[in-house]
mmCIF file of C-alpha atoms in Angstrom:
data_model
loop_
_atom_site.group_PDB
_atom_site.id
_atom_site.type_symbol
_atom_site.label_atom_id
_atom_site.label_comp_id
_atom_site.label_asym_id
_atom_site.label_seq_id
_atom_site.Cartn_x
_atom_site.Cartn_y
_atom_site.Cartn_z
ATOM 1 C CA UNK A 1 119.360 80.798 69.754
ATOM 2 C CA UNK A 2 122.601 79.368 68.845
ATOM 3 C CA UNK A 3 124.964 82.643 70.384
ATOM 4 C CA UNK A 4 124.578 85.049 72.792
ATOM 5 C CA UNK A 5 126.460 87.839 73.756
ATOM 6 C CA UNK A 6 127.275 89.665 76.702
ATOM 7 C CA UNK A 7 129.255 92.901 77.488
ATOM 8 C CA UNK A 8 130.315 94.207 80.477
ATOM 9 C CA UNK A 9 132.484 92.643 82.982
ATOM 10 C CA UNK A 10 131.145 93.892 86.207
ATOM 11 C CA UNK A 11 129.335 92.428 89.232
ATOM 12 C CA UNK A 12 125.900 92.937 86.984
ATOM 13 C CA UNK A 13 127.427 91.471 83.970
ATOM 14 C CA UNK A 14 128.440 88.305 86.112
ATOM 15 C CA UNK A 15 124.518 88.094 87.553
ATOM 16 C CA UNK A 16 123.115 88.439 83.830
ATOM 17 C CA UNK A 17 125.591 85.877 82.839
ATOM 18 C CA UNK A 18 124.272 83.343 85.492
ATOM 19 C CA UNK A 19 120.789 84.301 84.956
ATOM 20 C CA UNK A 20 120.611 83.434 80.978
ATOM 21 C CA UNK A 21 122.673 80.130 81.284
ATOM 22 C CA UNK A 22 119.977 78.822 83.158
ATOM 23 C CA UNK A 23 117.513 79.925 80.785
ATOM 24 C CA UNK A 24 119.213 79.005 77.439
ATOM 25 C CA UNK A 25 119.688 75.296 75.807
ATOM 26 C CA UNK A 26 123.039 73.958 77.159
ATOM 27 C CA UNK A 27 124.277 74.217 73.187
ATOM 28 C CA UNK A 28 123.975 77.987 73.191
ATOM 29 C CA UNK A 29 127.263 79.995 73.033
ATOM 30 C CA UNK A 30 128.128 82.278 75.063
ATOM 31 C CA UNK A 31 130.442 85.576 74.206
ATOM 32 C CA UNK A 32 131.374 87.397 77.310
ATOM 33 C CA UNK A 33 133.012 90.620 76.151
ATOM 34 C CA UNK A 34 134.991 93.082 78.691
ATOM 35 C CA UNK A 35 138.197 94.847 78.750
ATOM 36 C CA UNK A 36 138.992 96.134 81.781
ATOM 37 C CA UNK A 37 137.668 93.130 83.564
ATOM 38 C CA UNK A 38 139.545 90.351 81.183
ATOM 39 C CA UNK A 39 141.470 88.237 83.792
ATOM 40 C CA UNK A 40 138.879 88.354 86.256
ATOM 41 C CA UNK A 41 136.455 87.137 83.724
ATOM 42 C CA UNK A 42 138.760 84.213 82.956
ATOM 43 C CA UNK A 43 138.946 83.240 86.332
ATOM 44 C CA UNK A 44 135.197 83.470 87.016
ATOM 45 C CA UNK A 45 134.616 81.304 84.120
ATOM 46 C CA UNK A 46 137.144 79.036 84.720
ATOM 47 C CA UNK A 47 136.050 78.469 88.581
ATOM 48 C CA UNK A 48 132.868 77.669 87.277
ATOM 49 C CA UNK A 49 133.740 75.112 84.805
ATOM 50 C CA UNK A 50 131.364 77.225 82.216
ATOM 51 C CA UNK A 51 133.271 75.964 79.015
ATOM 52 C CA UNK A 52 129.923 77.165 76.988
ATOM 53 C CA UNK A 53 131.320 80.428 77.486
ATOM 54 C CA UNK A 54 134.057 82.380 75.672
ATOM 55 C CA UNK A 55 135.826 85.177 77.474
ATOM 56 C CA UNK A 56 136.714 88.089 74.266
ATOM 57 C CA UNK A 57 138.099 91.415 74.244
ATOM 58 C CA UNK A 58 134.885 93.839 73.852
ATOM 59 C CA UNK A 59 137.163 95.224 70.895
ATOM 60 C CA UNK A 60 137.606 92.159 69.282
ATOM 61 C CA UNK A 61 133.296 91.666 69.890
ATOM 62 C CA UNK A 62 132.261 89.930 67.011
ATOM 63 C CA UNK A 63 128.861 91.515 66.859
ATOM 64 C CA UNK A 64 127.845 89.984 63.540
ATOM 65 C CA UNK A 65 128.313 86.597 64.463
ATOM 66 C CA UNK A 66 125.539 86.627 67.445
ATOM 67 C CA UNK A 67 122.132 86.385 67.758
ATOM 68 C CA UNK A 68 121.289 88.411 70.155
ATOM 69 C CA UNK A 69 123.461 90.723 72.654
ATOM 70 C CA UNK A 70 122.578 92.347 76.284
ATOM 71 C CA UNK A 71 124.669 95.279 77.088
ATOM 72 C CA UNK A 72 125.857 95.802 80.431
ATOM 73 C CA UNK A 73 128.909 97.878 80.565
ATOM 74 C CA UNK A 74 129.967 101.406 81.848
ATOM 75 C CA UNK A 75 126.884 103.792 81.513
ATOM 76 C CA UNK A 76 128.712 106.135 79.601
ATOM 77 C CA UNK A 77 129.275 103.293 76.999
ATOM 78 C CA UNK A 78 125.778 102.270 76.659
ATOM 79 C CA UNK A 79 125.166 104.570 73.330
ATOM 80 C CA UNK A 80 128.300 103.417 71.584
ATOM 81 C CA UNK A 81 127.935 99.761 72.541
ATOM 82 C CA UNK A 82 124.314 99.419 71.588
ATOM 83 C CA UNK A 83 125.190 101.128 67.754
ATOM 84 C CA UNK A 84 127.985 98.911 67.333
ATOM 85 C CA UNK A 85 125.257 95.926 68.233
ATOM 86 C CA UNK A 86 122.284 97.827 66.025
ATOM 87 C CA UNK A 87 125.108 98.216 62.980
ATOM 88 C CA UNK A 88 125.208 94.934 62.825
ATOM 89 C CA UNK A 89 121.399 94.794 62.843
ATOM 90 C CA UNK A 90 121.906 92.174 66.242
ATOM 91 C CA UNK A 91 118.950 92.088 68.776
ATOM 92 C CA UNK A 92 120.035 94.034 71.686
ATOM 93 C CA UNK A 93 118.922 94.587 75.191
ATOM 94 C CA UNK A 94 120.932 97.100 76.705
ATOM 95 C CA UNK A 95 120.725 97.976 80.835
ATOM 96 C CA UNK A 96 119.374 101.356 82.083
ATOM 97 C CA UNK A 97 120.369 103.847 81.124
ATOM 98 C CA UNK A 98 120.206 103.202 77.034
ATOM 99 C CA UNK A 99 122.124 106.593 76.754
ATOM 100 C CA UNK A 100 123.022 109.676 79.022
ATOM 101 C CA UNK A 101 121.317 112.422 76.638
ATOM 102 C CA UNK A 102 118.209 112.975 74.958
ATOM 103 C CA UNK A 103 119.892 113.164 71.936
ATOM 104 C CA UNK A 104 121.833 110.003 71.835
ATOM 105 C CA UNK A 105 119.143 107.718 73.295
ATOM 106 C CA UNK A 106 116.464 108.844 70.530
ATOM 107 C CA UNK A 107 119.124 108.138 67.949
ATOM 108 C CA UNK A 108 119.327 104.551 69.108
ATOM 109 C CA UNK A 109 115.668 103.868 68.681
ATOM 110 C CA UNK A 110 115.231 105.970 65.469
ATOM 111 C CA UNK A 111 117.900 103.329 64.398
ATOM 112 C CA UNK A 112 116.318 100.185 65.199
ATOM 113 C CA UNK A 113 113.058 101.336 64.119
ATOM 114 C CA UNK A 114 114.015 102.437 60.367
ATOM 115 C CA UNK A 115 116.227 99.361 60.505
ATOM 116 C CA UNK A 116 113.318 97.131 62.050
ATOM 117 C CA UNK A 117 116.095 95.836 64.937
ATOM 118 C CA UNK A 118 114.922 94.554 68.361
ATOM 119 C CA UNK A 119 116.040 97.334 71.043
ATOM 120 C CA UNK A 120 114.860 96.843 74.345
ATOM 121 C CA UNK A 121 115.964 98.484 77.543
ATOM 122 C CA UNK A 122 116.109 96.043 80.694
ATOM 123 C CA UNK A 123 113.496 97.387 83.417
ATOM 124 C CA UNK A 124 113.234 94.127 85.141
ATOM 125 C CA UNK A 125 109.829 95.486 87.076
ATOM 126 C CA UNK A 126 107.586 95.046 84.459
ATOM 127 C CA UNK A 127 108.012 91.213 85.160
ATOM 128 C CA UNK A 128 108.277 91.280 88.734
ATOM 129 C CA UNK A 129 104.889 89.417 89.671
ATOM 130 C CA UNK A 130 104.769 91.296 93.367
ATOM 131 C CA UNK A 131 104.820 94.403 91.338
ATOM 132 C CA UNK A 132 101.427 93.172 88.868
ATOM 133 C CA UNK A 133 99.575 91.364 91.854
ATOM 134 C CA UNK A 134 99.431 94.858 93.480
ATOM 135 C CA UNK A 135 98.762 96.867 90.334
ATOM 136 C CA UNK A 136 95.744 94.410 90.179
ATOM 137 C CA UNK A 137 94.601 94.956 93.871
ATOM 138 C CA UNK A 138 94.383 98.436 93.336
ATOM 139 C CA UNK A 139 92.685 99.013 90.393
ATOM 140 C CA UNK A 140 89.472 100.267 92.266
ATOM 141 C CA UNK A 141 91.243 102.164 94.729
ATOM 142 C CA UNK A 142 91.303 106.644 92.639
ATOM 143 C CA UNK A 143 94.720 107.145 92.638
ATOM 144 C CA UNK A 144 95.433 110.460 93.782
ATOM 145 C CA UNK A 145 98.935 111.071 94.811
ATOM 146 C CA UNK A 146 101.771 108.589 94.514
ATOM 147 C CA UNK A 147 104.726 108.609 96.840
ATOM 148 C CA UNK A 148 108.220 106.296 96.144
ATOM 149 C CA UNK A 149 110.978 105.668 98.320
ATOM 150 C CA UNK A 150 114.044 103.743 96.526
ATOM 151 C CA UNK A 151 117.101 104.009 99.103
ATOM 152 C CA UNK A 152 120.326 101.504 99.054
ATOM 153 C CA UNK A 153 123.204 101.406 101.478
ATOM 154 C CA UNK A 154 126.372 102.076 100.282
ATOM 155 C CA UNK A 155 127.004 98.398 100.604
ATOM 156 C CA UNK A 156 125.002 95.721 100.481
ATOM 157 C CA UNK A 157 124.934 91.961 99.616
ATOM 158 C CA UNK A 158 123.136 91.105 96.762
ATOM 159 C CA UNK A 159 123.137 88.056 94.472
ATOM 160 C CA UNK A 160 126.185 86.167 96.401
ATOM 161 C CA UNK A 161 128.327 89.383 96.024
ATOM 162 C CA UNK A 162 129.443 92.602 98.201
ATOM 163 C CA UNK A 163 127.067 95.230 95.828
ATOM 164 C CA UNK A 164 128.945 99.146 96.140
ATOM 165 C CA UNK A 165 126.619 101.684 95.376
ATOM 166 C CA UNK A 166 128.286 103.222 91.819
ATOM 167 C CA UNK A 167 128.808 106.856 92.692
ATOM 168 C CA UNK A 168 129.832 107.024 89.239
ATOM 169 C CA UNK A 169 126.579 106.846 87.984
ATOM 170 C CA UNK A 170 124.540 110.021 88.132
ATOM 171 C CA UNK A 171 121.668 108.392 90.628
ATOM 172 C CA UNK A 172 118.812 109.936 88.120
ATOM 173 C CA UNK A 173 120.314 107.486 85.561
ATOM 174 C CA UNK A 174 120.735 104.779 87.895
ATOM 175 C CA UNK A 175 117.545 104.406 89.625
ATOM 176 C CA UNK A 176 114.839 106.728 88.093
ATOM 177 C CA UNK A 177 114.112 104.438 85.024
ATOM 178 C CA UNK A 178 113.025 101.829 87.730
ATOM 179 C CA UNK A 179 110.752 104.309 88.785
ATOM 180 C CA UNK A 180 109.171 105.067 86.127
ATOM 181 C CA UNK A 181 108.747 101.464 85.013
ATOM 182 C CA UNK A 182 107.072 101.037 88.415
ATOM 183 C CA UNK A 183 104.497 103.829 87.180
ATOM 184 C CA UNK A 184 103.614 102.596 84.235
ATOM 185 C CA UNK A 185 102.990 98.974 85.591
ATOM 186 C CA UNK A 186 100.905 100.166 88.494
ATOM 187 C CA UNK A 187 98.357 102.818 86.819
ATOM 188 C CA UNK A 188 99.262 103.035 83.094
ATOM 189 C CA UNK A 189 96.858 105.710 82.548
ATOM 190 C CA UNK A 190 98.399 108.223 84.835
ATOM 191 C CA UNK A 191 102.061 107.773 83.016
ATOM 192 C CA UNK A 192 104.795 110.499 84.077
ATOM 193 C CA UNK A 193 104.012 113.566 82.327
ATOM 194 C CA UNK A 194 106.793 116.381 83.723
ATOM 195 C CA UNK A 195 109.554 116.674 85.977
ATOM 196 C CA UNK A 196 108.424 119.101 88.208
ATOM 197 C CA UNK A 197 111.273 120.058 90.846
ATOM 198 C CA UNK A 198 114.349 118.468 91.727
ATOM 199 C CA UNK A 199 115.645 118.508 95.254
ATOM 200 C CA UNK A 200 119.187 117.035 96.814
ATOM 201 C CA UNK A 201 120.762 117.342 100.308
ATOM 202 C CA UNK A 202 123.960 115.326 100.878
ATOM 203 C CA UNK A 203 122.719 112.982 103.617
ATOM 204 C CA UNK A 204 118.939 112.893 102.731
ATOM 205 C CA UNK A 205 119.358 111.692 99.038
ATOM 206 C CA UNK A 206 117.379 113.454 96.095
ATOM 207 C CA UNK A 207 113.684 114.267 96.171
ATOM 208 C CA UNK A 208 111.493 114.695 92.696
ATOM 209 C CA UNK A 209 108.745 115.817 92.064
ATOM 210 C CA UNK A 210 106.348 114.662 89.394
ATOM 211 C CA UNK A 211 103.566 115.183 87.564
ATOM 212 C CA UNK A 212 101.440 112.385 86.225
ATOM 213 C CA UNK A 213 98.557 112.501 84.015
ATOM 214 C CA UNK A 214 95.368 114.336 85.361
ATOM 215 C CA UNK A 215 97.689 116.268 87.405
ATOM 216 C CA UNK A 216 98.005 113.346 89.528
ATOM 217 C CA UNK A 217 101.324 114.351 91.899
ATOM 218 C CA UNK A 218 103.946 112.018 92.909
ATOM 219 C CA UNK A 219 107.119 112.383 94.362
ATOM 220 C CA UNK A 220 110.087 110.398 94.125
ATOM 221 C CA UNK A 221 113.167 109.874 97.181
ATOM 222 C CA UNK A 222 116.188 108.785 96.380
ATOM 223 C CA UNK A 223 119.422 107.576 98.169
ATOM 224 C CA UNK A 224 122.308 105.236 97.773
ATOM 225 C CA UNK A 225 123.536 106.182 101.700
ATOM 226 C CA UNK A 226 121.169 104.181 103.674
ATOM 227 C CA UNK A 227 121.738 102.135 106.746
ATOM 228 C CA UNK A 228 119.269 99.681 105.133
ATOM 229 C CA UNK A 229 118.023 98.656 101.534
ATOM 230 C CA UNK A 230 114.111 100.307 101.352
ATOM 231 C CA UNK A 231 111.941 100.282 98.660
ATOM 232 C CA UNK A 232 108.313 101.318 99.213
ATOM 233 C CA UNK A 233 105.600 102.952 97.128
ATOM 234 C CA UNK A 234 102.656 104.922 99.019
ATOM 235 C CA UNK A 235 99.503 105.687 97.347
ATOM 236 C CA UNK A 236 96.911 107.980 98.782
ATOM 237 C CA UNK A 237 99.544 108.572 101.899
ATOM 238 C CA UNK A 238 99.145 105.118 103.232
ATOM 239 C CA UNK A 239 95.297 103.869 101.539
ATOM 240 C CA UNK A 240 97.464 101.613 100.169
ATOM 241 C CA UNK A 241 101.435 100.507 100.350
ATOM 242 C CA UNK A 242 103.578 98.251 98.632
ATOM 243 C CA UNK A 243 106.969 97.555 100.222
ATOM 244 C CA UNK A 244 109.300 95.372 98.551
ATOM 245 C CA UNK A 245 112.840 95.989 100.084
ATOM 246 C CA UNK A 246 113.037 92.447 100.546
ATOM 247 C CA UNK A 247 111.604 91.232 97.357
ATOM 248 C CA UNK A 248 108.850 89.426 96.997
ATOM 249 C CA UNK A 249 107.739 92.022 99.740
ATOM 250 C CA UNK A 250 104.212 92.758 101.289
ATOM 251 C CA UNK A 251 101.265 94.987 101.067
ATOM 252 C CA UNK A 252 98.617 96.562 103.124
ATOM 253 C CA UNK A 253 95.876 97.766 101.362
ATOM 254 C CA UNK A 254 92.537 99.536 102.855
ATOM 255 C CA UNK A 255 93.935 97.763 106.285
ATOM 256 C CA UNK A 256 94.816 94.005 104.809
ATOM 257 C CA UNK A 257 97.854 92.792 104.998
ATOM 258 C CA UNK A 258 99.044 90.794 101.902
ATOM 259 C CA UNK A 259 102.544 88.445 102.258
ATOM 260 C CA UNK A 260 103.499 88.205 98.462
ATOM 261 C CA UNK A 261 105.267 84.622 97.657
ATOM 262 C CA UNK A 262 106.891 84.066 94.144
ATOM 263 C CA UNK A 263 105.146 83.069 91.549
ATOM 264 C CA UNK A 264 106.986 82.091 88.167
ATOM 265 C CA UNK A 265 110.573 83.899 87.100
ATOM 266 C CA UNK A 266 112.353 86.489 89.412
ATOM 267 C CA UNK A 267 112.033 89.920 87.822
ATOM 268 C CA UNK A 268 115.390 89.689 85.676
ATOM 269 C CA UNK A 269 114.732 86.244 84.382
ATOM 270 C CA UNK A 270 111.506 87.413 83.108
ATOM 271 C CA UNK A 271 112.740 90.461 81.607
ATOM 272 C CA UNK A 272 115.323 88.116 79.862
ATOM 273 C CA UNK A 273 112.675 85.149 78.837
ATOM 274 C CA UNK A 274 110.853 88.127 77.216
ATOM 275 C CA UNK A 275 113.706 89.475 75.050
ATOM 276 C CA UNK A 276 114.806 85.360 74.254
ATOM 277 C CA UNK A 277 111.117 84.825 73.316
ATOM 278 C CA UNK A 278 111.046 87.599 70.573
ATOM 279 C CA UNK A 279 113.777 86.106 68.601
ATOM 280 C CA UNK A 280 111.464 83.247 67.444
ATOM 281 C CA UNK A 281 108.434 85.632 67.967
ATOM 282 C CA UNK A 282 109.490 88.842 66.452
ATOM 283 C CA UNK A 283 105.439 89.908 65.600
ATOM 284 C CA UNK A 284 105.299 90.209 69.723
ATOM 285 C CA UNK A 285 107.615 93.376 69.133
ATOM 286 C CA UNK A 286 105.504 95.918 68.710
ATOM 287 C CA UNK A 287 103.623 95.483 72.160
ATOM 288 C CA UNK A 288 106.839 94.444 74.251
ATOM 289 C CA UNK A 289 106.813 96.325 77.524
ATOM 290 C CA UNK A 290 110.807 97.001 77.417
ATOM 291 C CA UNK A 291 111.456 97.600 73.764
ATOM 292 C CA UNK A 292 112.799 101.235 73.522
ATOM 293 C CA UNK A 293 109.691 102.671 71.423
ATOM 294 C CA UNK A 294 107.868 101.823 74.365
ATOM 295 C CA UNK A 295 110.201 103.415 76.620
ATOM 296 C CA UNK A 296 110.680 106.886 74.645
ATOM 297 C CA UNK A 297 109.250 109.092 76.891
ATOM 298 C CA UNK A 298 111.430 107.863 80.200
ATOM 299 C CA UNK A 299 114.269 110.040 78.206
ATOM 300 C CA UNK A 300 113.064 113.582 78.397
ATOM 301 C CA UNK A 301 111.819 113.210 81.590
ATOM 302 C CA UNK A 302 115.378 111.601 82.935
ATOM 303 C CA UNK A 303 117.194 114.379 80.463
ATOM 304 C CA UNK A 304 114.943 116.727 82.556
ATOM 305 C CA UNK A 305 115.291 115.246 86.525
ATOM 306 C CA UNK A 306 119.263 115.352 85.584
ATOM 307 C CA UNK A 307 119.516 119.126 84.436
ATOM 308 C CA UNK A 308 117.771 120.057 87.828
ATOM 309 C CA UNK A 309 120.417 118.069 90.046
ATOM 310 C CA UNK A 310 122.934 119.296 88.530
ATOM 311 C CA UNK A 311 122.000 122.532 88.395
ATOM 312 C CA UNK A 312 120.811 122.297 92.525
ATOM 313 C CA UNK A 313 124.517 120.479 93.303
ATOM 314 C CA UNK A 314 126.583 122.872 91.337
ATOM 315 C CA UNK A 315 124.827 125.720 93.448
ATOM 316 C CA UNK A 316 125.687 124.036 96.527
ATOM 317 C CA UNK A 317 129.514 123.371 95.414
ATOM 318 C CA UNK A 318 129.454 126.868 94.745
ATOM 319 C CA UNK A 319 128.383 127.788 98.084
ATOM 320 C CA UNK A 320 130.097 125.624 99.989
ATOM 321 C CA UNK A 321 133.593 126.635 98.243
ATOM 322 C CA UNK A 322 133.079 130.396 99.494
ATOM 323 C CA UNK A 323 132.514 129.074 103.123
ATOM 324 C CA UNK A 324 135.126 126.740 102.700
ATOM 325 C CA UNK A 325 135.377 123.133 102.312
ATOM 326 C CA UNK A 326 135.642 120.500 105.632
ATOM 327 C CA UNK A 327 136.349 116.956 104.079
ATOM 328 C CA UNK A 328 135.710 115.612 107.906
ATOM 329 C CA UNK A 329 132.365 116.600 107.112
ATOM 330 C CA UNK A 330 130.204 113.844 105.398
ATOM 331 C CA UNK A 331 127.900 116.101 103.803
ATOM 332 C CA UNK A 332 130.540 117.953 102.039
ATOM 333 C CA UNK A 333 132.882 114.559 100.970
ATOM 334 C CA UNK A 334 128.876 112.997 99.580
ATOM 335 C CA UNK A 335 128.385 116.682 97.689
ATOM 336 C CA UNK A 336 131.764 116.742 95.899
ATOM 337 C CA UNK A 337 131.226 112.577 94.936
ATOM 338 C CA UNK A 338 127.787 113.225 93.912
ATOM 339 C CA UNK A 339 128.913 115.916 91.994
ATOM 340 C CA UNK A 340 131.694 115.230 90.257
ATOM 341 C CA UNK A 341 131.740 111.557 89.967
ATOM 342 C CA UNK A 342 129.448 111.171 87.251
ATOM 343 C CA UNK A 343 130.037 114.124 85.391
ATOM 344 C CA UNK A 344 133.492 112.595 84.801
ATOM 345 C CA UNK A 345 132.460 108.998 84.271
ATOM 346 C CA UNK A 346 130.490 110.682 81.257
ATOM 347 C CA UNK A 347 133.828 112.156 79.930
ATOM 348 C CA UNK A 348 135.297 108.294 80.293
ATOM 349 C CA UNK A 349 137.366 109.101 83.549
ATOM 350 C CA UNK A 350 136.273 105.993 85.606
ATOM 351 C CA UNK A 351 137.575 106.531 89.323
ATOM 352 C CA UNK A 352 137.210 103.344 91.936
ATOM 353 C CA UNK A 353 135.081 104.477 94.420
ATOM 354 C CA UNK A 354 134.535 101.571 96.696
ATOM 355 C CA UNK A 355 136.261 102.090 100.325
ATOM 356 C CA UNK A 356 136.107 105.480 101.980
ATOM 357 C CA UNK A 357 139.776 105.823 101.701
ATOM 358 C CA UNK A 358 138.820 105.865 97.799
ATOM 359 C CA UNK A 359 135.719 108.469 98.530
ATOM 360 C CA UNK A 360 138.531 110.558 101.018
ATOM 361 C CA UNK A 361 140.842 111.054 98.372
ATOM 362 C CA UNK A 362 138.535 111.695 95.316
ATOM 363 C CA UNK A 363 136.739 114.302 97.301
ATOM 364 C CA UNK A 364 140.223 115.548 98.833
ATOM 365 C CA UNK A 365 141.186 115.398 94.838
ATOM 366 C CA UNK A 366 138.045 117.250 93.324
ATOM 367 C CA UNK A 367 138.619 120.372 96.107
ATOM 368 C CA UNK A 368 142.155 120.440 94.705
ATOM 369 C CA UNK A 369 140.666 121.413 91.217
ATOM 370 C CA UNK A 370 138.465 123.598 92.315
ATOM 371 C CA UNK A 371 141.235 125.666 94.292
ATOM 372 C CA UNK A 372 143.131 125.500 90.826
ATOM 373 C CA UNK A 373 140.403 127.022 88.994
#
C-alpha cells in the first residue's frame, strides 16, 4: 500500500494514526484529513517529526488518490464520509457506528456490495486474543444466559491521553456494537436475535435486554459515569466470567482462575492488519469478520435498542419537567445530557462537553428550550 488515509482529527483518530504507522512500510503515505481539528493536527505531526504524513482539509480529501481509507470522524458523519470513500470505489474501514439509521447504514453496504468495494466496520474484539482464548475455554460449558457489564468513567486515561466519555454520542451507538461483536466471537451460534427491553436511570446507566438464538437471554449494562473502567461478561451467573477492564484481563471458569498475557497484536492492530491484509488478498473478503455484510444484522438491532432509549428518556424529561427541573441534582443534569446531546450531534450541532462547567451550562441551556416550548 503506497497511501493511506485517515479522517477524523480526534483523540481516536490520533491512536489509529499511531497504530498503522507502525504497521505500514516506512514509504507509505499518509493523508490525515480533519477540519475542525487542522492546527492541532499540524502540531501533533510536527512534534512527532512524522514527515510521512500530510495534514489536508477533509474537504479538500483526495479520496481517489488513496488506497485505502479508515474513517474516524464525528458519528453523525460516518454515512457521508464512508460514500464519499465508496464513490470513489476506495477500501474503507469506517469506526462504529457505520451510520445512525437503518436506512443509511444498509445503503452503505448495498453500495460496496453491487460495486464489489471493501467496507468493513472496526470492532477491534474480534482480534482481541483474551476475547478467543475464552470463547475456546468455554465451548463445553451450555450457555444459558449471558450477562455484560461495559461501564467507563467519565474520564479516564487511555492510550497516553485524558479519554472524556462523548456524551454526544448516543451510548447505544457508542458501545453496543462492541457488544455484539463480543457475542458473536464467544458463541456464534446463539447470535443476537431481538432487542427485547430497554431500560435507563440517570446514575445507573442503561440496561438491555436481549434475546439470542434458542431463546438464550442476555442482558446488557451500560454506563459512561463510573468511578472505575469495568468490563465483564457473566455466563451462567458466574459458571464462568471473563473480566477484561484491564485488558488482557482474567477468567475464572468452573472455579480456575486463568491470568490472560498477550499473545500477538493488541485488538486494534489486529483489526487493522486484517483490513491492510485484504488489499493484496481481496478473495479473503467474503469471510472477513468486520466487513459490513458480515455485520448487517448489528443495525436493526442498534436501530431497535436506540428507539427504546429514547423513547424511555423522553418519558422521563417529560416527567421531570412537570415536577420541575433541579440542575443541582445529578440525575436530572445526566438526563437532559443523555438526552439531548446526541439527538443534536445527529442534526450536526456538536457542543464541547468535557468539564462540568460545560455539562452545567448545556443542561442549564437544554431546560431553557424546553421552558420556551
Amino acid at each position: 500500500m503506497k497511501t493511506l488515509g485517515i479522517m477524523g482529527g480526534g483523540r481516536w483518530a490520533r491512536v489509529l494514526l499511531n497504530v498503522a504507522r507502525h504497521l505500514l512500510p516506512l514509504e507509505t503515505r499518509i493523508f490525515w484529513g480533519t477540519t475542525h481539528g487542522y492546527d492541532a493536527a499540524v502540531s501533533f505531526r510536527n512534534a512527532g517529526n512524522l514527515s510521512n504524513i500530510t495534514v489536508v482539509d477533509s474537504q479538500q480529501f483526495a479520496f481517489g488518490n488513496l488506497d485505502a481509507v479508515v474513517i474516524a470522524t464525528a458519528s453523525h458523519s460516518h454515512f457521508s464520509d464512508a460514500r464519499r470513500s465508496l464513490d470513489c470505489g476506495v477500501p474503507t474501514l469506517c469506526e462504529k457506528p457505520l451510520a445512525l439509521n437503518r436506512q443509511h447504514a444498509l445503503e452503505l453496504v448495498q453500495q460496496a456490495t453491487h460495486q464489489g468495494t471493501l467496507l468493513g466496520i472496526d470492532l477491534e474484539f474480534f482480534y482481541a486474543n483474551y476475547v478467543q482464548e475464552f470463547a475456546a475455554a468455554i465451548v463445553d460449558i451450555p450457555i444459558k444466559g449471558i450477562d455484560i457489564e461495559w461501564h467507563d468513567p467519565r474520564i479516564e486515561q487511555r492510550h497516553g491521553e485524558m479519554k472524556h466519555a462523548n456524551f454526544s454520542v448516543n451510548i447505544i451507538h457508542d458501545i453496543f456494537p462492541h457488544c455484539w461483536s463480543l457475542l458473536r466471537c464467544l458463541s456464534p451460534q446463539h447470535s443476537p436475535q431481538e432487542i427485547n427491553h430497554v431500560r435507563y436511570h440517570p446514575s445507573s446507566g442503561v440496561q438491555i435486554a436481549v434475546e439470542l438464538q434458542a431463546e438464550i437471554p442476555c442482558q446488557i449494562n451500560l454506563g459512561r459515569q463510573s468511578k472505575r473502567r469495568i468490563r465483564r461478561i457473566v455466563i451462567n451467573g458466574g459458571e464462568a466470567v471473563l473480566d477484561f477492564s484491564t485488558e488482557p484481563g482474567s477468567s475464572q471458569i468452573l472455579g480456575t482462575l486463568t491470568q490472560y498475557r498477550w499473545n500477538g497484536d493488541r485488538p486494534l492492530s489486529g483489526a487493522l492488519r486484517s483490513f491492510f491484509d485484504l488489499l493484496e488478498h481481496p478473495e479473503h473478503y467474503a469471510a472477513w469478520p468486520l466487513a459490513a455484510h458480515n455485520c448487517v444484522d448489528l443495525i436493526p438491532l442498534s436501530e431497535s435498542a436506540v428507539t427504546q432509549l429514547r423513547v424511555e428518556q423522553m418519558r422521563q424529561v417529560d416527567h421531570a419537567s412537570r415536577g420541575g427541573w433541579d440542575l443541582t441534582h445529578d440525575d436530572h443534569r445526566t438526563l437532559l445530557i443523555d438526552t439531548f446531546a446526541p439527538a443534536l450531534n445527529e442534526q450536526g450541532k456538536l457542543h464541547k462537553l468535557e468539564s462540568e462547567e460545560e455539562l452545567y451550562e448545556f443542561a442549564k441551556q437544554m431546560v431553557q428550550n424546553l421552558s420556551d416550548h
